[in-house]
Coordinates of C-alpha atoms in Angstrom, one line a residue:
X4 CA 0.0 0.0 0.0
X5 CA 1.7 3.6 -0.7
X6 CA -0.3 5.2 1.1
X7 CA 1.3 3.3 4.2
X8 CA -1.4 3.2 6.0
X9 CA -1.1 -0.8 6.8
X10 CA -3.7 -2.5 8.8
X11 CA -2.8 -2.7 12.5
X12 CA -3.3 -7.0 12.6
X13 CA -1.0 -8.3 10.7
X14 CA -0.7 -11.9 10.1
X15 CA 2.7 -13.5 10.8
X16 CA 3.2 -16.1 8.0
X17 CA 5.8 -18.6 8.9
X18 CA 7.3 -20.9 6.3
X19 CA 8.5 -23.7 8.0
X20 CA 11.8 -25.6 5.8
X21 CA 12.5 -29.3 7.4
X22 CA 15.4 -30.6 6.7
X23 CA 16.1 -34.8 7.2
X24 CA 19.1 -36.2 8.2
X25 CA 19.3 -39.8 8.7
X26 CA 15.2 -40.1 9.0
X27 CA 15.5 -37.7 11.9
X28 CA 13.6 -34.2 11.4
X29 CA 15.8 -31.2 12.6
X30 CA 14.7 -27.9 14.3
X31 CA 12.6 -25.6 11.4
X32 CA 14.3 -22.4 9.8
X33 CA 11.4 -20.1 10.8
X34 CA 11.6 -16.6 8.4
X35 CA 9.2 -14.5 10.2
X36 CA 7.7 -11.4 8.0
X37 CA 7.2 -9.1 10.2
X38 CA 5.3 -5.6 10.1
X39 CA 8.9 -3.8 10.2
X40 CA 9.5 -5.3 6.9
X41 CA 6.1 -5.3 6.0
X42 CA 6.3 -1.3 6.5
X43 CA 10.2 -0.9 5.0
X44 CA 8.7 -3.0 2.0
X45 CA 5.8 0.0 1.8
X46 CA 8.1 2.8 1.6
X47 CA 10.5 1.5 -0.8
X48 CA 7.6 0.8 -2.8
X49 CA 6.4 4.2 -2.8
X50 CA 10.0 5.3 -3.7
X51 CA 10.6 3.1 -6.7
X52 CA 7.0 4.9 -8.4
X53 CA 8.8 8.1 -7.8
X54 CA 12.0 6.8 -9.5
X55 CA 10.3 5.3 -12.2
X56 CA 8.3 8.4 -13.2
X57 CA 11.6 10.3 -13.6
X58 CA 13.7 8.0 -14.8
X59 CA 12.6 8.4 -18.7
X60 CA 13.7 12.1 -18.7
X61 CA 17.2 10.6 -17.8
X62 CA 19.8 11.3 -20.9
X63 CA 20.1 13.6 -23.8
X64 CA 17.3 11.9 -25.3
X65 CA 15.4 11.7 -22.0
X66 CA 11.8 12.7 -22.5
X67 CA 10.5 15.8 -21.0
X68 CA 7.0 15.9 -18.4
X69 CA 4.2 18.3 -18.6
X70 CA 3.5 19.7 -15.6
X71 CA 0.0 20.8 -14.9
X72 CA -0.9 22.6 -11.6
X73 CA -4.1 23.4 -9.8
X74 CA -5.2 26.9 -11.5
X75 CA -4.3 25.0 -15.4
X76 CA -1.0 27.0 -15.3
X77 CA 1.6 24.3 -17.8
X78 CA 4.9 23.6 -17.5
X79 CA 7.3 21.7 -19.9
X80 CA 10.6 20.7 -18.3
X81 CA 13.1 18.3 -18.2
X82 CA 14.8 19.9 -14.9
X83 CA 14.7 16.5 -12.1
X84 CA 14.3 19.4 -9.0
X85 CA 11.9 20.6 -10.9
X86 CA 9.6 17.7 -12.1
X87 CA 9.7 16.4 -8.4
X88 CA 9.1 19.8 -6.8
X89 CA 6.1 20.4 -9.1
X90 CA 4.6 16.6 -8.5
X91 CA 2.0 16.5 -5.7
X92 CA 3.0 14.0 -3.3
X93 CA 1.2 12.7 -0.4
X94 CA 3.0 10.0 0.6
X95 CA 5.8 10.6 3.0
X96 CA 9.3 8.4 1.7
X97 CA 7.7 10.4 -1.5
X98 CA 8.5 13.8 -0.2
X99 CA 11.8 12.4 1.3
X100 CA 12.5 11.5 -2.4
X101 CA 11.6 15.3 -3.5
X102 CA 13.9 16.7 -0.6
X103 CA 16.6 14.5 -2.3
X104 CA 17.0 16.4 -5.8
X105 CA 16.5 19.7 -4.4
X106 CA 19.3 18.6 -1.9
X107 CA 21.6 17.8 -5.1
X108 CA 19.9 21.3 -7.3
X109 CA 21.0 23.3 -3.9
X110 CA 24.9 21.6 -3.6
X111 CA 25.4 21.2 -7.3
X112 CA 22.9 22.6 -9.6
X113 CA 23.0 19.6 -11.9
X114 CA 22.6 15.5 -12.0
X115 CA 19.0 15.8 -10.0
X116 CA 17.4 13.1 -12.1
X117 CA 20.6 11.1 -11.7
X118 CA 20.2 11.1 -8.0
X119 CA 16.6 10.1 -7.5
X120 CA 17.2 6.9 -10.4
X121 CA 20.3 5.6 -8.4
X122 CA 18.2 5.9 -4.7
X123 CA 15.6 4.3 -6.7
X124 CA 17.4 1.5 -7.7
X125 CA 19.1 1.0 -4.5
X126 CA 16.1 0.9 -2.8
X127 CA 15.2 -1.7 -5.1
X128 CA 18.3 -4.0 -4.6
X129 CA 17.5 -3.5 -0.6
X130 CA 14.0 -5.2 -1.0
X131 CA 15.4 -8.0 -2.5
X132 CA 17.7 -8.4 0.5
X133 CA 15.1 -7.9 2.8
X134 CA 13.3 -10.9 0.7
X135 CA 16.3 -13.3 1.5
X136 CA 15.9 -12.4 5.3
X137 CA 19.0 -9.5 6.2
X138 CA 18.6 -7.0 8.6
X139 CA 17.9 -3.5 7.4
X140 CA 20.6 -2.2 9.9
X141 CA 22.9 -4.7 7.8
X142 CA 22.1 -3.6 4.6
X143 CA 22.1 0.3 5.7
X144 CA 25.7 -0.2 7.1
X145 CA 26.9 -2.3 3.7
X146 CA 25.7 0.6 1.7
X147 CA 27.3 3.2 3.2
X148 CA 30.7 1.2 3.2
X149 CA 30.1 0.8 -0.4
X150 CA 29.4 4.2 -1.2
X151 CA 33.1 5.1 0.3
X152 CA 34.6 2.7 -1.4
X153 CA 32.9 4.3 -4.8
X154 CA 33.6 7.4 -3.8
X155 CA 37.6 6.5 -3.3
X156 CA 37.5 5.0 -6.7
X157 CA 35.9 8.4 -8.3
X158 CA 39.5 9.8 -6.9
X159 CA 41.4 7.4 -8.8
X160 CA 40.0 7.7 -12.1
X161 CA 39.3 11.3 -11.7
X162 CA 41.1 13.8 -14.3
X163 CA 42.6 17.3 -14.3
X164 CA 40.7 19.9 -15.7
X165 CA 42.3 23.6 -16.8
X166 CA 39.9 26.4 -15.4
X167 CA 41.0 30.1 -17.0
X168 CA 39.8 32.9 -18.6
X169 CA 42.1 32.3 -21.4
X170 CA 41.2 28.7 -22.8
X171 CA 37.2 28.6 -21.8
X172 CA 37.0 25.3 -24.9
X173 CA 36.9 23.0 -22.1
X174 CA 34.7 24.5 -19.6
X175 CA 32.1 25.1 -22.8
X176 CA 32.1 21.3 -23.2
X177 CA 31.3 20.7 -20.2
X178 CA 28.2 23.3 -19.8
X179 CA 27.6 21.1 -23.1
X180 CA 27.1 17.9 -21.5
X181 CA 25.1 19.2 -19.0
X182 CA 22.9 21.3 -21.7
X183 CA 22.8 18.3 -23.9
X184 CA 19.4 16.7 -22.2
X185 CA 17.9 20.0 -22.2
X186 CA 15.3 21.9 -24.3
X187 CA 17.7 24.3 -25.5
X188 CA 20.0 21.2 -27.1
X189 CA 19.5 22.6 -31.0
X190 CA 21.9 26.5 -29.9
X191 CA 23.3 24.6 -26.8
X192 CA 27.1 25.4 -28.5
X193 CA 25.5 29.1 -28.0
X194 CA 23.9 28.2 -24.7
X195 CA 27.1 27.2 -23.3
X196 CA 29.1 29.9 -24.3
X197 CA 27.1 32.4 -22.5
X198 CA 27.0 30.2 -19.4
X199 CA 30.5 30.3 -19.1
X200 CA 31.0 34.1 -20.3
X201 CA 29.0 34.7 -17.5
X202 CA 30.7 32.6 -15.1
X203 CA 34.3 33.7 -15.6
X204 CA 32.7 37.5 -15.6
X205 CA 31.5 37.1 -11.7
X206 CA 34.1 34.4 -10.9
X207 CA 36.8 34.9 -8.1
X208 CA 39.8 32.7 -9.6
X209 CA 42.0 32.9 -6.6
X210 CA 39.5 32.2 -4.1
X211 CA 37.9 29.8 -6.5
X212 CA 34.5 31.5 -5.5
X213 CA 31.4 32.5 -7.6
X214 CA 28.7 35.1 -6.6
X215 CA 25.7 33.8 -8.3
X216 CA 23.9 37.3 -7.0
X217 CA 25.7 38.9 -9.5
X218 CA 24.2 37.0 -12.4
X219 CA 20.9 38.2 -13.1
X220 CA 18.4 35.8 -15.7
X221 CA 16.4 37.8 -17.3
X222 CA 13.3 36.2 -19.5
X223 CA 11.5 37.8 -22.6
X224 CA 9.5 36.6 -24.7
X225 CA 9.3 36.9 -28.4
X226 CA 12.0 36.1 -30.9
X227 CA 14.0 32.8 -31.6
X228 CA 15.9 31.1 -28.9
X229 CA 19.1 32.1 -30.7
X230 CA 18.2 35.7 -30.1
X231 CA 19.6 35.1 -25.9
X232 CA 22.0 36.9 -24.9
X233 CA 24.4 37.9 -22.2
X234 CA 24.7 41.8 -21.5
X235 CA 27.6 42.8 -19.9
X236 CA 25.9 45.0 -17.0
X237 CA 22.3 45.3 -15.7
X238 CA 19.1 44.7 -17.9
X239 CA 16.0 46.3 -16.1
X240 CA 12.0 46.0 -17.6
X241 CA 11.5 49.1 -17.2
X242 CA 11.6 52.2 -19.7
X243 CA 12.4 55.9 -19.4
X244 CA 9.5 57.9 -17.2
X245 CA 8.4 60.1 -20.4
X246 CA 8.1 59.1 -23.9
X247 CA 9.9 62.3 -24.7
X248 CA 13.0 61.2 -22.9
X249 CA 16.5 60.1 -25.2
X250 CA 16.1 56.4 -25.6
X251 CA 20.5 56.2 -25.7
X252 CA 22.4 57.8 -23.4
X253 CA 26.2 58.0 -23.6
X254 CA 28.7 58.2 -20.9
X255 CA 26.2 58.5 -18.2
X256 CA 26.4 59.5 -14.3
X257 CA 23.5 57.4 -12.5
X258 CA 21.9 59.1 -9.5
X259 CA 20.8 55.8 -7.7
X260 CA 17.8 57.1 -5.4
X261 CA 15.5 55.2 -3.0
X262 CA 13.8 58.8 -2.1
X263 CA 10.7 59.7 -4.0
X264 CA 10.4 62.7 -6.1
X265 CA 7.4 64.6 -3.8
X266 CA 7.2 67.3 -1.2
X267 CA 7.8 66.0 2.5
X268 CA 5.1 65.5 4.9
X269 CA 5.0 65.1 8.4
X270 CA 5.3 62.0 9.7
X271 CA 2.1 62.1 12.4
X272 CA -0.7 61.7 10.8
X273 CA -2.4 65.4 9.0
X274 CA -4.8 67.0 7.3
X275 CA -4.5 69.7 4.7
X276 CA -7.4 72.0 4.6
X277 CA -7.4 74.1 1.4
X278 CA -10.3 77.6 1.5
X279 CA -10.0 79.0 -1.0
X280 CA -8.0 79.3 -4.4
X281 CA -5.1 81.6 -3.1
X282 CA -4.2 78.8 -0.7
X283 CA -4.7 75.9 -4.3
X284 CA -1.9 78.4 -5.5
X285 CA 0.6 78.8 -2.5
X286 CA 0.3 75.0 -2.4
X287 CA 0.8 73.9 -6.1
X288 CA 4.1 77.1 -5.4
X289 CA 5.5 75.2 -2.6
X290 CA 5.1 71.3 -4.5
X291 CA 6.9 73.1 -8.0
X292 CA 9.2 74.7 -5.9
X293 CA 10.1 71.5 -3.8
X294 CA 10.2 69.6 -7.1
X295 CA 12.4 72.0 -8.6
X296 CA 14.4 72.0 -5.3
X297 CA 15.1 68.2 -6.0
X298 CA 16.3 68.0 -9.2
X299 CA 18.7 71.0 -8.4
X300 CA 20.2 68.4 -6.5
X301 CA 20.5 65.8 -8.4
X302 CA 21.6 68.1 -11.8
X303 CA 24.3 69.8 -9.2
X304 CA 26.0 66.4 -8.9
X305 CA 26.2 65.9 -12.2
X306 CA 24.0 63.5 -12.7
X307 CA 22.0 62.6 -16.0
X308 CA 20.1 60.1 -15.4
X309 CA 18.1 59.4 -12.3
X310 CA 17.0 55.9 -11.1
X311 CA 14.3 56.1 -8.6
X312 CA 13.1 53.0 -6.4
X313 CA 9.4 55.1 -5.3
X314 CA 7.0 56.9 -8.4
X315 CA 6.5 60.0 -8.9
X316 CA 3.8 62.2 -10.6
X317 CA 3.0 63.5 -13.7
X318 CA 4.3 67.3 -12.6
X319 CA 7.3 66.0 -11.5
X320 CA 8.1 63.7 -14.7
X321 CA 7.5 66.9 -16.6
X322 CA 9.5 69.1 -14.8
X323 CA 11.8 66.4 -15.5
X324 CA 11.3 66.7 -18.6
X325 CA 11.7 70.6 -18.8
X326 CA 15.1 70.0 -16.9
X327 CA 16.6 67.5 -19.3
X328 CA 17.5 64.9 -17.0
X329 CA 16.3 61.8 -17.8
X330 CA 14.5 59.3 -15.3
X331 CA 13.2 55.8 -14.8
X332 CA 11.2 54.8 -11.9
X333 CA 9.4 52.2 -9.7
X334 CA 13.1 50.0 -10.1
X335 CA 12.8 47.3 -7.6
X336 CA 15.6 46.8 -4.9
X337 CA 17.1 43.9 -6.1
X338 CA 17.9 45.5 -9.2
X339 CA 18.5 48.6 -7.2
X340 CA 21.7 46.9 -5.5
X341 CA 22.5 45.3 -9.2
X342 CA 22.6 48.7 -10.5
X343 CA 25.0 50.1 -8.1
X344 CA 27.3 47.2 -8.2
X345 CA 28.0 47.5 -11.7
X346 CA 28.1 50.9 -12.3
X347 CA 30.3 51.7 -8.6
X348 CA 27.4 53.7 -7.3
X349 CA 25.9 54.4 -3.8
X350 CA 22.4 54.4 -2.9
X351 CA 21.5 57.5 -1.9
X352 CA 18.5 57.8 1.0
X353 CA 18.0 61.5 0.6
X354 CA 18.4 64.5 -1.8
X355 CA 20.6 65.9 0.9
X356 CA 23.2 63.5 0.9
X357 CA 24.0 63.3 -3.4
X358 CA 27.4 64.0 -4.0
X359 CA 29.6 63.6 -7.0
X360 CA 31.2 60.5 -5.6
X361 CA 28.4 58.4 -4.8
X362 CA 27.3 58.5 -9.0
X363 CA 27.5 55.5 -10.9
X364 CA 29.0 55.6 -14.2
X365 CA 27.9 53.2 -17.1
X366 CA 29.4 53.9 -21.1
X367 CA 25.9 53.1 -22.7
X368 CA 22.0 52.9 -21.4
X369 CA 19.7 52.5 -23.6
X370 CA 16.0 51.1 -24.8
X371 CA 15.5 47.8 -26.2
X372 CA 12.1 47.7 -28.5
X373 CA 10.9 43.8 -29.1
X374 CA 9.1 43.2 -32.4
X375 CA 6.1 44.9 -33.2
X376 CA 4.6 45.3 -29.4
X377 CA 5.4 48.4 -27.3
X378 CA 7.7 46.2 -24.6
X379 CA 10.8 47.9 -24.2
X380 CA 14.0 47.1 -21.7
X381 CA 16.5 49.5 -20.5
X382 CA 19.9 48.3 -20.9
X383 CA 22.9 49.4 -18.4
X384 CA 26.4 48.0 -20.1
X385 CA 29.8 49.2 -20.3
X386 CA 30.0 49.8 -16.9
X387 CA 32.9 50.9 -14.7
X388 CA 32.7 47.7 -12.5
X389 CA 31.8 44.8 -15.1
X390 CA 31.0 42.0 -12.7
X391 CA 27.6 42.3 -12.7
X392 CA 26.0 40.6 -16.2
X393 CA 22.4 39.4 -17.4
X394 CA 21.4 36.6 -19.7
X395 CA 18.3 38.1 -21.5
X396 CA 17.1 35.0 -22.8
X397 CA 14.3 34.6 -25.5
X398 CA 12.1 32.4 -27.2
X399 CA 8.9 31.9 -29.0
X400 CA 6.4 31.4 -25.6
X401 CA 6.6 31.4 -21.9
X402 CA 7.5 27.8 -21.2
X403 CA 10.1 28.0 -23.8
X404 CA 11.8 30.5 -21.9
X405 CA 11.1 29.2 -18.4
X406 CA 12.6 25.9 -19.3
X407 CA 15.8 27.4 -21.5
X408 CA 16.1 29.9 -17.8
X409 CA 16.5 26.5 -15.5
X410 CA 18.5 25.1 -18.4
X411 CA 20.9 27.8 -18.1
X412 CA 21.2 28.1 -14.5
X413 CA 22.2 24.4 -14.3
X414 CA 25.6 25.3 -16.9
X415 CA 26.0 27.8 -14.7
X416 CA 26.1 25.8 -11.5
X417 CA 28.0 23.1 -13.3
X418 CA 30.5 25.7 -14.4
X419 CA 31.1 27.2 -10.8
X420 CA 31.4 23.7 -9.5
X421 CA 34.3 23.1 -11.4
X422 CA 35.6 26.2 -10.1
X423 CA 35.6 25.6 -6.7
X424 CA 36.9 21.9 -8.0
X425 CA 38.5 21.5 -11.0
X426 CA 38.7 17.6 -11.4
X427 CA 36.5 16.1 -13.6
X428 CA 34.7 12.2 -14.4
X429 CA 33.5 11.2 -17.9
X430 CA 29.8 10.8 -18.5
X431 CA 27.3 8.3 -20.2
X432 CA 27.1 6.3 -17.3
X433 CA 31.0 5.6 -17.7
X434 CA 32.3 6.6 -14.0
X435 CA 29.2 4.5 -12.8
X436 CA 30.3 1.6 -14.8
X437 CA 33.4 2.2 -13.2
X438 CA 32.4 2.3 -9.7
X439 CA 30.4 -0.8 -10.4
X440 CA 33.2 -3.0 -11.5
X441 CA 35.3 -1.4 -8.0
X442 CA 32.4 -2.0 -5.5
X443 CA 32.2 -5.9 -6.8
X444 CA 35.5 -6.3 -6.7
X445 CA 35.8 -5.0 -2.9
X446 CA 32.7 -7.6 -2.9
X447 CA 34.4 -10.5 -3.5
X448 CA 37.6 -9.4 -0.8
X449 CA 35.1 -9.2 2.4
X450 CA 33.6 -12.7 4.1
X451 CA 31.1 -10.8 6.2
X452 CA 27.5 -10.0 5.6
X453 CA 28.4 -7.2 4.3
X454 CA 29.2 -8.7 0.8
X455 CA 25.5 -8.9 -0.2
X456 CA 24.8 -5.3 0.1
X457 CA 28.3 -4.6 -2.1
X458 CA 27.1 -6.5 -4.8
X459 CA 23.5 -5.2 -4.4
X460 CA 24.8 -1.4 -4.7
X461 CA 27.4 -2.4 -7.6
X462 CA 23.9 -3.5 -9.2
X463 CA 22.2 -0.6 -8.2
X464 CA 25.0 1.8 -10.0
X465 CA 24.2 0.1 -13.2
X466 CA 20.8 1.7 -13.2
X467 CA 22.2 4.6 -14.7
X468 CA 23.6 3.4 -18.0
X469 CA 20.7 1.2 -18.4
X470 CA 18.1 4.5 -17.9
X471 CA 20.2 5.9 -20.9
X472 CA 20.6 3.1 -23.2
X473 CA 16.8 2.8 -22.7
X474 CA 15.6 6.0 -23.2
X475 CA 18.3 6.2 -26.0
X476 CA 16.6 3.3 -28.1
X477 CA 20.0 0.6 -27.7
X478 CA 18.8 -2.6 -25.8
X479 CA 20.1 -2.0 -22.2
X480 CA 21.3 -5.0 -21.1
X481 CA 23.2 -5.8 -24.3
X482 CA 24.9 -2.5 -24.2
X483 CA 25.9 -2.9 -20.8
X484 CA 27.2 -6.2 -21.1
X485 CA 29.6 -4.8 -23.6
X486 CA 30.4 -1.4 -21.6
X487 CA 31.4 -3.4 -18.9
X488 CA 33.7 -6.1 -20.7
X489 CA 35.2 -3.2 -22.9
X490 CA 35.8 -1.6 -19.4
X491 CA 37.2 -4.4 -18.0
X492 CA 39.7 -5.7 -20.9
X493 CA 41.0 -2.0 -21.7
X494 CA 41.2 -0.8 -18.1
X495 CA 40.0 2.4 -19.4
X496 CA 36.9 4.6 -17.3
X497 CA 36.3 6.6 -20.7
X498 CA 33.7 3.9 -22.0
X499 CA 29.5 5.0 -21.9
X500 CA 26.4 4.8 -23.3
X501 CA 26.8 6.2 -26.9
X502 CA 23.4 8.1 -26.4
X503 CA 23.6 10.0 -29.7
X504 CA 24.1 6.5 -31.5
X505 CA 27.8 7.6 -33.4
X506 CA 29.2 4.3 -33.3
X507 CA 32.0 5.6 -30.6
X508 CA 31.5 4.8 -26.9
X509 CA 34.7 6.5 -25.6
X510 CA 33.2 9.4 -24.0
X511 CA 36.5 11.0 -23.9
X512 CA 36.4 11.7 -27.5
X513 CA 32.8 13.1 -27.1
X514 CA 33.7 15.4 -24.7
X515 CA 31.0 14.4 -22.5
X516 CA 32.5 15.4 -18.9
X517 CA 30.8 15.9 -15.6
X518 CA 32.2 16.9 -12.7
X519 CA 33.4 14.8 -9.9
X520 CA 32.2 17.0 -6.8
X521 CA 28.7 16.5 -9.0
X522 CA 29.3 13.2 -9.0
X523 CA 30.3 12.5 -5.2
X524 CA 27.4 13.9 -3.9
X525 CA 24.6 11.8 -5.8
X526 CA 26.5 9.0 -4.3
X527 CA 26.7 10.2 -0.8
X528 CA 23.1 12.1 -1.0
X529 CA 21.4 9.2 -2.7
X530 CA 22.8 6.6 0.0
X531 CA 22.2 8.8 3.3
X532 CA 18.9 9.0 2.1
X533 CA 18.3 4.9 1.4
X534 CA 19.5 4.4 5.0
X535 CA 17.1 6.9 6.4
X536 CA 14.6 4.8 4.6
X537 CA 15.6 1.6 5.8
X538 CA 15.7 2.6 9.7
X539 CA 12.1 3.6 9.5
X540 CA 10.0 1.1 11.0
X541 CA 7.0 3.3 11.8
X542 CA 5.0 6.1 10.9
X543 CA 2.5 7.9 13.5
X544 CA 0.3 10.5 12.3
X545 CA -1.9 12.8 14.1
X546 CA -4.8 10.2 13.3
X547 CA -3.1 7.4 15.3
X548 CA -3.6 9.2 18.3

C-alpha cells in the first residue's frame, strides 16, 4: 500500500523448511515477515514509483513531463528538481524523495534526475535483501561502506581539468554535456558559451568562488531562442519615465535614489485644509518649488540620469522633462543593488546626501524595442565595474523561456562547480560503470555480511547506463554487457552509453564530462537517504492518536 497506511493486525506467515538427516527431522528455519519489513517494503515501494516516473527524462534523449498545476497554469521541463518539486506527493518516503534532488539542485545545480534513479534503484536491490531475510541495519551499514569505497575509486580515475579565462573550450564542453538533455540542445554550443562568459565575468579565480547574485536571468518573450544573450551590466523591464525622454544615453552619471520625487510630509498623521484658491496656488508654489528644489540636487551632482526606487507624478516627470534629466522609476531593490554594483554607485537615502562621488558611471543605457509590441527594456552596459551581467534569454512562448532559464542556471552551477573543484569524471554512465566494477571487486575481498549489500549497490549503480541506453533506443542490457567487458579488458573509465548513436562509446572523445564534486554527492546524497529509509519502522500521524 503507498499510502502506508497498513492495517494494524498483521498476520505472521511462517514458512517452516524441514530438513532430514538420517530419518530424523531437525529444528525448522522459521523466516518470520514481520510488520517492520512489511512497513520498510511499503516505503521503498512508494519510492521506486517516484523513480520510475523520472527515470525516462534521464539522458540527452530523456523525455520531458508536462506539468500541470491546480489553476491550469503548464509547465514543460526536463529539470529533475523541478519535475519532483512540481509533483504533488502525499506520501511521505515520496517527499523524502523530493527533498533529495532539491538537496543535489541546492549543492550542485545539476545531476538531480541522476540522484533520485540511483536511490531508486538501491532501494530496489534492498528489497530484494530484505526478501532473502538480512537486517535492514545490515544492509544500511553495507551501503554506506560501499558508497566510500565508490567514492575513493571516483578519486582514482578522476582527471585534471584547466579552469582560466584564457582557454574557456573545455569548460564550454562541459556546460555542453550538462545542456545536452535540455530543451535548448538545437543553440546549446551558443547556450554554453554564454553560461561560461557569465561565469568567468563574476568568478573569483584565486579564491575559487562565484557570486551567483551577481548574475541576473532575465526572461523575454518573443523572438528565436538564438536571439539570448548575455549583457555585460544590468538589464531592467522598465523604460524611461516620459516618452519624450532620449532612448540612448552616452557616458552617463546614474543618480541611484531610493527617495521619492514629492514634497515632504510630516510623519504624524495630517490633514490639509485648502479655503480658498489663493491657498490651491501657495500649495501647487510650494510642490513646483520642492520639485524643482530636488532636481537642483540631483543636476548639481552631475547627474544625468536618475534611477528612482518610489513613483513619482505627472508634474514632476514633466519638470523632469523641462530640466533635461532623464528618469526611470518604480526600479525594484534587487535590481536597485545590481545597478550600483556594476556601475560603482551608492544608494542614496536622501536628496541631501547626493554628492559627485556616490554617482554610478555606465558607457551606454539604452532602450531595447521587441518586435512589433510596445515592450521595451532598458539596458545598463559598459560599466565601470563589469561584474555584474544578465542573460536576457528569448524564445517563442513562456514555457520555452522558463525551461531554457532552468537550463541555463544548471551550466551555470556546473560551471562554478568546477571552479571551486577542477577535477572532472567522464559521462554516459561511464564513471558508474566504473564504480560498479570497484564495488564488486571490494565484494568479493570481504567474508562478512556485508558482501551482499556490495554486490546489491554495484547492481544498483548500473541503473544509470541502463536508464540511458533505454531512453536512448540501444537494448540496455546488451549495451551494458559490452560497456562493462570493454571496461574491463582496456582498463579504461572513458567507455558509456553512446546516447547520440555515433558508433563511438569513448566518452572521452565526445567530450561528455561531468564533474566529480557532481558526482560525489549523488553518491553520498542518494545513499544517506536509502539508509534513512531503511531505519524507519514506523510512521504515527496525528490520526493514530
Amino acid at each position: 500500500n503507498t499510502n502506508g497506511n497498513i492495517e494494524q493486525t498483521i498476520d505472521l506467515t511462517v514458512k517452516f523448511h524441514f530438513r532430514h538427516t538420517a530419518g530424523i527431522a531437525t529444528k525448522p528455519n522459521l523466516t518470520l515477515f514481520s510488520p517492520f519489513n512489511l512497513r520498510t517494503q511499503s516505503h521503498i515501494l512508494a519510492a521506486k514509483q517516484i523513480a520510475s516516473i523520472i527515470r525516462s527524462s534521464l539522458g540527452p534523449k530523456g523525455l520531458d513531463k508536462m506539468m500541470v498545476s491546480g489553476d491550469g497554469d503548464v509547465m514543460v521541463t526536463n529539470d529533475g528538481a523541478t519535475i519532483m518539486k512540481e509533483m504533488d506527493v502525499d506520501h511521505e518516503i515520496g517527499k523524502l524523495m523530493v527533498q533529495l534532488s532539491q538537496s543535489q539542485d541546492d549543492e550542485i545545480g545539476d545531476g538531480t534526475t541522476g540522484v533520485v534513479v540511483l536511490a531508486g534503484a538501491l532501494l530496489e536491490q534492498a528489497e530484494s535483501l530484505l526478501d532473502r531475510g538480512i537486517h535492514p541495519i545490515r544492509i544500511a551499514d553495507g551501503f554506506e561502506l560501499a558508497a566510500q569505497c565508490a567514492i575513493k575509486h571516483l578519486d582514482t580515475i578522476a582527471q585534471p581539468f584547466p579552469v582560466s579565462r584564457d582557454n574557456k573550450e573545455p569548460l564550454v564542453r562541459v556546460a555542453m554535456t550538462t545542456l545536452g538533455s535540455k530543451i535548448v540542445n538545437k543553440c546549446h554550443r551558443q547556450m554554453a558559451e554564454i553560461a561560461v562568459d557569465a561565469v568567468l565575468t563574476v568568478a573569483d579565480l584565486e579564491k575559487k568562488d562565484v557570486n551567483f547574485e551577481l548574475i541576473k536571468l532575465e526572461c523575454k518573450v518573443g523572438g528565436r531562442m538564438e536571439d539570448t544573450c548575455l549583457v555585460k551590466g544590468v538589464v531592467v523591464d522598465k523604460t524611461m519615465s516620459h516618452s519624450q525622454m532620449p532612448t540612448v544615453l552616452t557616458d552617463v552619471k546614474l543618480a541611484i535614489l531610493t527617495c521619492p520625487f514629492e514634497p515632504p510630509k510630516p510623519k504624524t498623521k495630517h490633514m490639509l485644509d485648502v479655503t480658498s484658491a489663493d491657498d490651491y496656488r501657495k500649495l501647487r508654489e510650494y510642490e513646483q518649488e520642492k520639485f524643482l528644489e530636488m532636481v537642483k540636487y540631483v543636476k548639481d551632482a552631475g547627474a544625468t540620469l536618475a534611477i528612482c526606487q518610489w513613483g513619482f507624478d505627472d508634474e514632476a516627470n514633466h519638470l523632469l522633462l523641462q530640466q533635461q534629466l532623464p528618469a526611470v522609476r518604480w526600479v525594484g531593490g534587487p535590481e536597485m543593488e545590481l545597478i550600483a554594483i556594476a556601475t560603482g554607485g551608492r544608494i542614496v537615502p536622501r536628496f541631501e546626501e547626493l554628492t559627485p562621488d556616490k554617482l554610478g558611471s555606465a558607457g551606454v543605457v539604452r532602450e531595447l524595442s521587441f518586435g512589433t509590441t510596445k515592450n521595451k527594456m532598458l539596458v545598463i552596459e559598459d560599466c565601470k565595474q563589469t561584474r555584474a551581467v544578465t542573460v536576457l534569454i528569448r524564445g517563442g512562448n513562456r514555457m520555452i523561456t522558463e525551461e531554457a532559464k532552468r537550463s541555463i542556471h544548471d551550466a551555470l552551477c556546473v560551471v562554478r562547480s568546477l571552479i571551486r573543484d577542477s577535477r572532472i569524471v567522464y559521462g554516459g554512465g561511464a564513471a558508474e560503470i566504473s564504480c560498479s566494477l570497484a564495488v564488486a571487486r571490494e565484494a568479493d575481498q570481504l567474508s562478512t555480511l556485508e558482501q551482499y549489500a556490495f554486490r546489491a549497490f554495484s547492481v544498483a549503480l548500473e541503473a544509470i547506463p541502463l536508464a540511458l541506453a533505454e531512453n536512448s533506443g540501444l537494448s540496455p542490457i546488451e549495451t551494458l554487457a559490452e560497456l562493462k567487458a570493454r571496461q574491463g579488458t582496456e582498463n579504461s573509465s572513458t567507455f558509456g552509453v553512446d546516447c547520440m548513436l555515433t558508433g563511438n562509446s569513448d566518452m572521452k572523445e565526445h567530450h561528455v564530462i561531468e564533474s566529480l564534486h557532481s558526482k560525489k554527492q549523488q553518491i553520498v546524497l542518494a545513499t544517506q537517504l536509502v539508509k534513512m529509509i531503511l531505519k524507519i519502522d514506523d510512521v504515527r500521524t496525528p490520526s493514530d492518536r
